[in-house]
mmCIF file of C-alpha atoms in Angstrom:
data_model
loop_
_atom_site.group_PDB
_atom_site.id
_atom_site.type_symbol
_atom_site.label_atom_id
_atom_site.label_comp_id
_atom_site.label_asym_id
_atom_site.label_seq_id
_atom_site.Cartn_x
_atom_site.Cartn_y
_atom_site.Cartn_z
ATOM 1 C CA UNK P 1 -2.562 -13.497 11.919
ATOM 2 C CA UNK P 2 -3.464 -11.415 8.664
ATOM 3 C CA UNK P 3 -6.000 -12.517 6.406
ATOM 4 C CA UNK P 4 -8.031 -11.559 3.261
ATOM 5 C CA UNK P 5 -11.623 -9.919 3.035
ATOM 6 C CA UNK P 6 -13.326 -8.924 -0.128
ATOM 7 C CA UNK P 7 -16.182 -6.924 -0.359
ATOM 8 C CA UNK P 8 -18.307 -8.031 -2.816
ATOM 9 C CA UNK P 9 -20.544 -4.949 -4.965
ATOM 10 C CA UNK P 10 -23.889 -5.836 -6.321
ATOM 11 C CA UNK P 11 -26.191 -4.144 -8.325
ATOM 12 C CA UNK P 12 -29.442 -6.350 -7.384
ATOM 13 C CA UNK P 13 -32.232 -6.648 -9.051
ATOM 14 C CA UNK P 14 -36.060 -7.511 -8.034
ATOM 15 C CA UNK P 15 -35.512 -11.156 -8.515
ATOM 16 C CA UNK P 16 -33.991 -12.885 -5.664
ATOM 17 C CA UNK P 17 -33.084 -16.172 -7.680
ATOM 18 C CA UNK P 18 -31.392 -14.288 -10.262
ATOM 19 C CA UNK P 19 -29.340 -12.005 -7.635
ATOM 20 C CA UNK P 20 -28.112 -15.387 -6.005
ATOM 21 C CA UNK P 21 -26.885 -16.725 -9.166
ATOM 22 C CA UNK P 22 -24.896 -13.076 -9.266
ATOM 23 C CA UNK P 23 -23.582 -13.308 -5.818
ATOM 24 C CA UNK P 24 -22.526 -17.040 -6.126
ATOM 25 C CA UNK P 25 -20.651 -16.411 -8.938
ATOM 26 C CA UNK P 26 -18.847 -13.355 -7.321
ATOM 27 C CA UNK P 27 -18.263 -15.056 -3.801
ATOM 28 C CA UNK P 28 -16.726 -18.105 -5.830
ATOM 29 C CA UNK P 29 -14.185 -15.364 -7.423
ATOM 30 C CA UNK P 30 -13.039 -13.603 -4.146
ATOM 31 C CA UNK P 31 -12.605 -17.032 -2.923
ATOM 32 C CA UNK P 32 -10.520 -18.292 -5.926
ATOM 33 C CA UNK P 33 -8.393 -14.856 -5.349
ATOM 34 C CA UNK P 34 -7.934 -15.973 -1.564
ATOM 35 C CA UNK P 35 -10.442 -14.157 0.355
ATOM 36 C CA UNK P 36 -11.369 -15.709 3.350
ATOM 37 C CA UNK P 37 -14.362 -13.617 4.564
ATOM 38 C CA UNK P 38 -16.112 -12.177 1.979
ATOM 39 C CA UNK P 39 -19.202 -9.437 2.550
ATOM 40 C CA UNK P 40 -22.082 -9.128 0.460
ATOM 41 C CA UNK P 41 -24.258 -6.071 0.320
ATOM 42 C CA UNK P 42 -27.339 -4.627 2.060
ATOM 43 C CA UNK P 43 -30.563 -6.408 0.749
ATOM 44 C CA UNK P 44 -28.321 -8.680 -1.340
ATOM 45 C CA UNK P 45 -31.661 -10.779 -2.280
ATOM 46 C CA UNK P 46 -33.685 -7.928 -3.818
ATOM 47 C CA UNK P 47 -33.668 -4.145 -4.711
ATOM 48 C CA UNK P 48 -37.270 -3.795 -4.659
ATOM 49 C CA UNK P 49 -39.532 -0.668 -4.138
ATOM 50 C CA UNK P 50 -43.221 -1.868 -4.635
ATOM 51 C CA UNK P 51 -43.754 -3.670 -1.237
ATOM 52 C CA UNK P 52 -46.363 -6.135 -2.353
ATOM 53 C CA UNK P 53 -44.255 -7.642 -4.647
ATOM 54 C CA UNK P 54 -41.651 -8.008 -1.710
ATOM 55 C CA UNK P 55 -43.668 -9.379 0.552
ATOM 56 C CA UNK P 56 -44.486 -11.729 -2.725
ATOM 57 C CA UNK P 57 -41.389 -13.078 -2.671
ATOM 58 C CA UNK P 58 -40.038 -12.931 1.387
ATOM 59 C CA UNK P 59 -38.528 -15.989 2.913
ATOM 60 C CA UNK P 60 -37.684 -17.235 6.398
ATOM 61 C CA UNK P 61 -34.433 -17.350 7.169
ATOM 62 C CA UNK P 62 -34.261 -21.707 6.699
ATOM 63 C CA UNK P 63 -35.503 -21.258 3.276
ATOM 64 C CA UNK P 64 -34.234 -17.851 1.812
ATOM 65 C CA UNK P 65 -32.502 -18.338 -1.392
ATOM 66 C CA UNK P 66 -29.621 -16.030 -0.366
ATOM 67 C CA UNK P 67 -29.218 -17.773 3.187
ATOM 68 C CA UNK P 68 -29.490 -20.906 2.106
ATOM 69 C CA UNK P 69 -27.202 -20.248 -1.255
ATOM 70 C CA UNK P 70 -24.561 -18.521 1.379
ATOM 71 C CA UNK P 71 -24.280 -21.087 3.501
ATOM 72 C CA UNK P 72 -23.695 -23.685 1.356
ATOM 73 C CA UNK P 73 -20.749 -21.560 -0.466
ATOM 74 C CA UNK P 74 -19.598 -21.171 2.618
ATOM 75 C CA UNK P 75 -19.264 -24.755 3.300
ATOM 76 C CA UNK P 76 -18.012 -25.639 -0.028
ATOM 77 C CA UNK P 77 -15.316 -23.215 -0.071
ATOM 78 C CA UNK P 78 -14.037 -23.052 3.482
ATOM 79 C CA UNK P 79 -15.152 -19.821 3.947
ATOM 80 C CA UNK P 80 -16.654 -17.346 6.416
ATOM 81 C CA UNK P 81 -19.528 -15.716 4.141
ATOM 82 C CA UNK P 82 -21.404 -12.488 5.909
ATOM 83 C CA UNK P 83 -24.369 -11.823 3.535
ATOM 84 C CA UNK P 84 -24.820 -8.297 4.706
ATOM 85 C CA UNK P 85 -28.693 -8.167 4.721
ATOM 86 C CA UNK P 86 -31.645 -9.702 2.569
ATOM 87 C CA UNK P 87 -35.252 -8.911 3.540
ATOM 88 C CA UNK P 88 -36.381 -11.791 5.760
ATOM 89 C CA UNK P 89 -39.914 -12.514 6.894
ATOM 90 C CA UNK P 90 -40.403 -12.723 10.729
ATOM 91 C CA UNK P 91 -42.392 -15.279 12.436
ATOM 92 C CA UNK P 92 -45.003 -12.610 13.558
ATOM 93 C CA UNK P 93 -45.586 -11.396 10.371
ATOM 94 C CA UNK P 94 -43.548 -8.436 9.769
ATOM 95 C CA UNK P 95 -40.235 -7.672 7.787
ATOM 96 C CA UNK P 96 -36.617 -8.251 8.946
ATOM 97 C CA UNK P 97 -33.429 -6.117 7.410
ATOM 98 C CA UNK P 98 -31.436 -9.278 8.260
ATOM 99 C CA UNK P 99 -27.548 -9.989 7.953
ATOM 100 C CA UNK P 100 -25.964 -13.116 7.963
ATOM 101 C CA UNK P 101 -22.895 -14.406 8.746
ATOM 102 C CA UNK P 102 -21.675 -18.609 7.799
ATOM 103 C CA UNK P 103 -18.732 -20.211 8.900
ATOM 104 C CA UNK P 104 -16.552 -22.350 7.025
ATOM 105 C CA UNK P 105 -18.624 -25.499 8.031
ATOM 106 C CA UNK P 106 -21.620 -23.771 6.723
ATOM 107 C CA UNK P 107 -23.313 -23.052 9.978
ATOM 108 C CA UNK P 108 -24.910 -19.950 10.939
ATOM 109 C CA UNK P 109 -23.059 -18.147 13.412
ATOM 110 C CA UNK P 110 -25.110 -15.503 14.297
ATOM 111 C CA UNK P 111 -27.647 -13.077 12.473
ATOM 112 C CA UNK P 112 -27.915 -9.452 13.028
ATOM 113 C CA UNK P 113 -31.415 -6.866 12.383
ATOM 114 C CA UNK P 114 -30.992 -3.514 11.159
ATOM 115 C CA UNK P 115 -31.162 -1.205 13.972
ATOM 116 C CA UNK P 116 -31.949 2.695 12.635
ATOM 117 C CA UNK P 117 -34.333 3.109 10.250
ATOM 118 C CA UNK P 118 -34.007 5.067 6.863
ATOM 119 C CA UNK P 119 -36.290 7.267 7.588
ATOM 120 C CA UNK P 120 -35.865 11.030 5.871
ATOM 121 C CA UNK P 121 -36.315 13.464 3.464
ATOM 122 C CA UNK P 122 -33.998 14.312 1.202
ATOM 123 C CA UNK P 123 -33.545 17.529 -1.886
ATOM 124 C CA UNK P 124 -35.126 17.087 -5.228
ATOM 125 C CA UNK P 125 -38.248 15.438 -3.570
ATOM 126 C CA UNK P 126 -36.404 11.779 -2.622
ATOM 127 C CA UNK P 127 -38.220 10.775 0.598
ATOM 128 C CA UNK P 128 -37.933 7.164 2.321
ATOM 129 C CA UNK P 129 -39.689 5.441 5.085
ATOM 130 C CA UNK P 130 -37.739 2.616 5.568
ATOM 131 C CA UNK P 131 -40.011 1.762 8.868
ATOM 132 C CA UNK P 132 -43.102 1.026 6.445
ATOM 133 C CA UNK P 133 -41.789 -2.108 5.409
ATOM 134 C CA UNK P 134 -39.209 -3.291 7.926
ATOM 135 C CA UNK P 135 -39.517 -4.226 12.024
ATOM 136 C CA UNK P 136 -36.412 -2.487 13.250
ATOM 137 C CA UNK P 137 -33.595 -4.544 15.568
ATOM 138 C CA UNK P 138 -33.025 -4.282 18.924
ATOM 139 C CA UNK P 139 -29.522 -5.213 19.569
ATOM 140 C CA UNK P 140 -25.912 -4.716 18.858
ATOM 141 C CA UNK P 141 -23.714 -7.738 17.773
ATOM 142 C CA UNK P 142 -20.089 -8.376 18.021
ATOM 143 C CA UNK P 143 -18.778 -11.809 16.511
ATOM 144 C CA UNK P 144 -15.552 -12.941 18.171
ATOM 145 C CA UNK P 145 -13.954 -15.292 15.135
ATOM 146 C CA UNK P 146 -10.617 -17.187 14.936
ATOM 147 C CA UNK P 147 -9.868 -14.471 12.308
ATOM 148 C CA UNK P 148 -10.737 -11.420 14.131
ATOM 149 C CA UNK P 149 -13.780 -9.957 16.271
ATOM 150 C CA UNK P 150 -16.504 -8.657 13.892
ATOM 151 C CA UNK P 151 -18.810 -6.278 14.887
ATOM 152 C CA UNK P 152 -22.470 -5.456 12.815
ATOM 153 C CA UNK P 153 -24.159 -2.596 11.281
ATOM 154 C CA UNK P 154 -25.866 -1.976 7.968
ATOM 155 C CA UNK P 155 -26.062 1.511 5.834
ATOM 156 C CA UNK P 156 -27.863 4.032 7.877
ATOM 157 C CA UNK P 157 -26.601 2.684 11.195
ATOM 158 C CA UNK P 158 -23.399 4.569 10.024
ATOM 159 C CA UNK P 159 -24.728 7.535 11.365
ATOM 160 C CA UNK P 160 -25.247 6.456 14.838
ATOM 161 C CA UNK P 161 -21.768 6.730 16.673
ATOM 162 C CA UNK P 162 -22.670 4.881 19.925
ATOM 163 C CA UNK P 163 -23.638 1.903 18.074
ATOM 164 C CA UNK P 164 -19.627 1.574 16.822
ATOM 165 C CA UNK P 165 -18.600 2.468 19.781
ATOM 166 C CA UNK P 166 -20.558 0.027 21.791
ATOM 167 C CA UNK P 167 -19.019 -2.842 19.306
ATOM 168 C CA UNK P 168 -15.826 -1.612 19.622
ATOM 169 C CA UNK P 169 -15.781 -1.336 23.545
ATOM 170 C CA UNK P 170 -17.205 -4.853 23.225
ATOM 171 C CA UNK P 171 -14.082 -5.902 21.457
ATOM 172 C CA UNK P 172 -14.709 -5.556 17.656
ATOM 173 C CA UNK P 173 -11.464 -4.974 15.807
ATOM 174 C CA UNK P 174 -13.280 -5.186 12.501
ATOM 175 C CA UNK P 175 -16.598 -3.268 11.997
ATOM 176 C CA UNK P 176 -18.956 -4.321 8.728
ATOM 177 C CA UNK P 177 -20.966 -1.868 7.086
ATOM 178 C CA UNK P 178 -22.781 -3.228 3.992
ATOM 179 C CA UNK P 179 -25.012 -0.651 2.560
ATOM 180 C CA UNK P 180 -27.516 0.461 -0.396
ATOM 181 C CA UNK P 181 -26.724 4.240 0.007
ATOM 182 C CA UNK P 182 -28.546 6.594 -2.005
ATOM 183 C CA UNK P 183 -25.931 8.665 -4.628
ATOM 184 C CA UNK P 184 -27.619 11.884 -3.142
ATOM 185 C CA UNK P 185 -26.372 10.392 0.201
ATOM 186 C CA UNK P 186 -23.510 8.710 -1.025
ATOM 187 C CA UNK P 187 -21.895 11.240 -2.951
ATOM 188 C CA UNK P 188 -22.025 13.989 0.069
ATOM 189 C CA UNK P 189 -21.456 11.402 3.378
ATOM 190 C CA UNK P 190 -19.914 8.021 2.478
ATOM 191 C CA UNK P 191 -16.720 7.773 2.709
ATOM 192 C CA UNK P 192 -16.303 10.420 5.400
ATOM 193 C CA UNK P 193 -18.239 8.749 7.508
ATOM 194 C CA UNK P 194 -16.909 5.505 7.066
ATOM 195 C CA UNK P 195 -13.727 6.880 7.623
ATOM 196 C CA UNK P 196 -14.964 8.923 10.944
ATOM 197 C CA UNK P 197 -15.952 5.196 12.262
ATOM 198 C CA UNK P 198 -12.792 3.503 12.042
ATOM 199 C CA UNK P 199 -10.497 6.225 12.846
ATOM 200 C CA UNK P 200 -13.187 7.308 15.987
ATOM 201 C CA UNK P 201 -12.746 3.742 17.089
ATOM 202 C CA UNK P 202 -9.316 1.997 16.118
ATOM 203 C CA UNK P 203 -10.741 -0.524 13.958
ATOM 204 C CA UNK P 204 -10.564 -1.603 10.088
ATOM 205 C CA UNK P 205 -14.187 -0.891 7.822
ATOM 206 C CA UNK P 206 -15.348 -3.172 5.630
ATOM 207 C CA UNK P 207 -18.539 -1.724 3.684
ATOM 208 C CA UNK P 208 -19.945 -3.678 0.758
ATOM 209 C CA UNK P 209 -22.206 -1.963 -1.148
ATOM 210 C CA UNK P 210 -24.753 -2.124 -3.710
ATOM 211 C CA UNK P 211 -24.117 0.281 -7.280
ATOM 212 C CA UNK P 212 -25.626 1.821 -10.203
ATOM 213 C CA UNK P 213 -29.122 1.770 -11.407
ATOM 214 C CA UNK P 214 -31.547 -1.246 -10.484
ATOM 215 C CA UNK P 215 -34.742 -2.514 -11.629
ATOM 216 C CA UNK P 216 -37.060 -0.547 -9.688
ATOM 217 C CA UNK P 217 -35.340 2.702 -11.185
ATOM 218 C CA UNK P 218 -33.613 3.567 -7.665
ATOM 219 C CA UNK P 219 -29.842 4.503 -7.881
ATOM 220 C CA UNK P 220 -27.158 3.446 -5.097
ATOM 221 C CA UNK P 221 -23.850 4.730 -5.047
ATOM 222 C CA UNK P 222 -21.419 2.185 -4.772
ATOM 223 C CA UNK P 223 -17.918 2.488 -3.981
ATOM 224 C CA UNK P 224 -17.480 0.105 -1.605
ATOM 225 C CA UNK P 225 -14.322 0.499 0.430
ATOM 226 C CA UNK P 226 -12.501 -0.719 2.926
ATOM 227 C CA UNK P 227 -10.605 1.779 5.777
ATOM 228 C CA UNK P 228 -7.968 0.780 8.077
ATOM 229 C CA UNK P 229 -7.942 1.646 12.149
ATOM 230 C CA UNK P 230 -6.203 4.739 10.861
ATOM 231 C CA UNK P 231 -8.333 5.880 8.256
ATOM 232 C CA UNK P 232 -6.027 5.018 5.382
ATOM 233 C CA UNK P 233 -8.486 3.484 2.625
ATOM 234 C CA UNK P 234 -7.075 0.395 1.333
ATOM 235 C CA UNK P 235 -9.249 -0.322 -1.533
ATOM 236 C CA UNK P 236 -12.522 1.256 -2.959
ATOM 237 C CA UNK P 237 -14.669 0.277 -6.422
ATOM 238 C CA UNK P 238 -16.226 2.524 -8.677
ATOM 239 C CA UNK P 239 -20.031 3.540 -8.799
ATOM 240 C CA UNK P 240 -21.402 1.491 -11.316
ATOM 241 C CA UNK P 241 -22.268 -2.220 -11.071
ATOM 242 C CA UNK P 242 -20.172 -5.318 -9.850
ATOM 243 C CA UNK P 243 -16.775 -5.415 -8.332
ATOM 244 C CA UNK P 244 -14.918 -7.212 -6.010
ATOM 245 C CA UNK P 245 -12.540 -5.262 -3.503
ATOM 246 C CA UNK P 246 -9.749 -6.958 -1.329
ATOM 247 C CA UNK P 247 -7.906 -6.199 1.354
ATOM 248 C CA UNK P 248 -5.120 -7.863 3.857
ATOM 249 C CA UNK P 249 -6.445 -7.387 7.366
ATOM 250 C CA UNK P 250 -3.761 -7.279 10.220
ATOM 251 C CA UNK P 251 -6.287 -8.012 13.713
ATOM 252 C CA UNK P 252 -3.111 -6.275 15.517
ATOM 253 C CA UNK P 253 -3.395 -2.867 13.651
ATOM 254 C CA UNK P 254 -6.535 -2.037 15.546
ATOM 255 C CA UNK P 255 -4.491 -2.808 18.930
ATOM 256 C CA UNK P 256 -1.908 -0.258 17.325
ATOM 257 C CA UNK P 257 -4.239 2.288 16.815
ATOM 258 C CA UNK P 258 -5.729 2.029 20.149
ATOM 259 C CA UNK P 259 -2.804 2.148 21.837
ATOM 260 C CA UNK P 260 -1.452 4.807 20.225
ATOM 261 C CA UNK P 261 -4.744 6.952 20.797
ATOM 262 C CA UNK P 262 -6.689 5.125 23.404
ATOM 263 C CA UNK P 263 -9.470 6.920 23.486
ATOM 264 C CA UNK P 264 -11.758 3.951 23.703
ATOM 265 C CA UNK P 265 -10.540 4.003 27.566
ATOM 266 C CA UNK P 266 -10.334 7.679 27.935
ATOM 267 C CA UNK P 267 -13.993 8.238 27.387
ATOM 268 C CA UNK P 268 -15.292 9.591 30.103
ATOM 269 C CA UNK P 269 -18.927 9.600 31.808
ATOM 270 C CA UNK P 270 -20.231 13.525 32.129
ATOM 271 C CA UNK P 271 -23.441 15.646 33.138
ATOM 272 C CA UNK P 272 -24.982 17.768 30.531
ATOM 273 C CA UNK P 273 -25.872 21.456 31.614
ATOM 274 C CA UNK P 274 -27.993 23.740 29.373
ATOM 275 C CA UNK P 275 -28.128 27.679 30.189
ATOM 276 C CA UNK P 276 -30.202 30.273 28.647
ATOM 277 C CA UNK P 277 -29.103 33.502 28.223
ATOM 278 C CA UNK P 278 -30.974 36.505 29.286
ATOM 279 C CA UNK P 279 -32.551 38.668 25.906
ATOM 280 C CA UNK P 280 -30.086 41.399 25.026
ATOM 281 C CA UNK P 281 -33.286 43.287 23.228
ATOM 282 C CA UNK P 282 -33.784 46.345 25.155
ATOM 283 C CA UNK P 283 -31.725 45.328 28.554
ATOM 284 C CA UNK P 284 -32.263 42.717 31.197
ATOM 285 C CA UNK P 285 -35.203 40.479 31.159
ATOM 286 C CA UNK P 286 -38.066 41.418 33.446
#
């Protein structure tokens, strides 16, 4: 059974109230269009640098506006509703990257922690310690749905491999990326790695993404895309600002890719050997 997905593009803002308002109003068009799971971005409910005035405005998960806002869209619209992370305050104190997904009753159906932390150092002096702010996950999470089997990741878990690979094993046929990449990032790595993970695994992308210039000056680089178990892309958006991407997803195409290269079941376990080579300055080694 095919169905549609949208990706939603965001460019949020420091204000979690207003971005809700934003993201209602685009959720309620993909739906009116005939999407049937729709993806939000990574930190949907704020773009927000200073930390105190995150922490100012943090949530738990039963009362965050974004949650709470998804939910009942999802609900009211029949939908399955994957927020794809909002900054969520933990129980013991600390900061959650969180994703969410909402069935078409409105229930949760399961949440899922960034994993790998942005953590680096980029040209031109751009630095970020994403681990200052945010307690990273500890587990991988595949959703089996009556659409498809979802598995999760946000942004820079793109560039872990095994954590795709792990989902897909597990029986994702779908993998969700929502992201806030940098456009230093962006512009070099995006869509070749996006690509990399659904070819590498047999399984369609779906990577919302936030775009353009936000209130606390950063700039992400948007074009969020969606890749079939090929690595055909099916539908991208531009860099700057809203958009709403669809695409017909075919659960079956991922069991055609992986049957036509099954390497998913061709891995192999192996030993790793390292040698060093003798010094070719001035002969043999003593």
């Amino acid at each position: 059974m095919t169905f549609k997905a949208a990706a939603i593009q965001m460019c949020s803002g420091v204000d979690p109230e207003k971005n809700a308002v934003e993201m209602e109003k685009l959720i309620r068009e993909a739906a009116a269009n005939g999407a049937v799971y729709v993806q939000t971005p990574e930190m949907t409910g704020a773009i927000q640098k200073d930390r105190a005035a995150l922490r100012a405005v943090l949530k738990d998960e039963d009362t965050d506006i974004i949650a709470t806002t998804a939910a009942r869209l999802a609900k009211e619209l029949g939908i399955y509703v994957h927020v794809g992370s909002t900054a969520i305050a933990r129980d013991d104190g600390k900061i959650a990257n969180r994703g969410f997904l909402f069935a078409p009753d409105g229930q949760r159906i399961c949440t899922y922690d960034k994993i790998h932390m942005f953590d680096v150092d980029l040209d031109n002096g751009e630095s970020w310690r994403e681990s200052a702010a945010y307690e990273p996950g500890t587990n991988a999470r595949v959703a089996t749905l009556p659409l498809a089997s979802f598995g999760f990741a946000i942004c820079y878990d793109v560039r872990f491999p095994s954590l795709f690979r792990t989902e897909a094993v597990a029986g994702a046929e779908v993998l969700t990326v929502p992201a806030a990449f940098t456009r230093q990032t962006g512009e070099a790595h995006w869509e070749v790695l996006l690509r990399a993970r659904a070819i590498e695994n047999g399984a369609f992308v779906i990577a919302a993404a936030q775009a353009g210039v936000h209130e606390d000056e950063r700039e992400t680089f948007g074009h969020s895309i969606i890749v079939d178990p090929w690595g055909k892309v099916l539908a991208v958006a531009g860099g700057a600002g809203a958009e709403i991407i669809y695409a017909e997803i075919d659960p079956s195409a991922a069991a055609a890719a992986r049957g036509k290269i099954p390497n998913l079941k061709n891995a192999r376990d192996f030993k790793l050997d390292t040698v060093k080579a003798a010094s070719s300055a001035g002969g043999e080694a003593a």
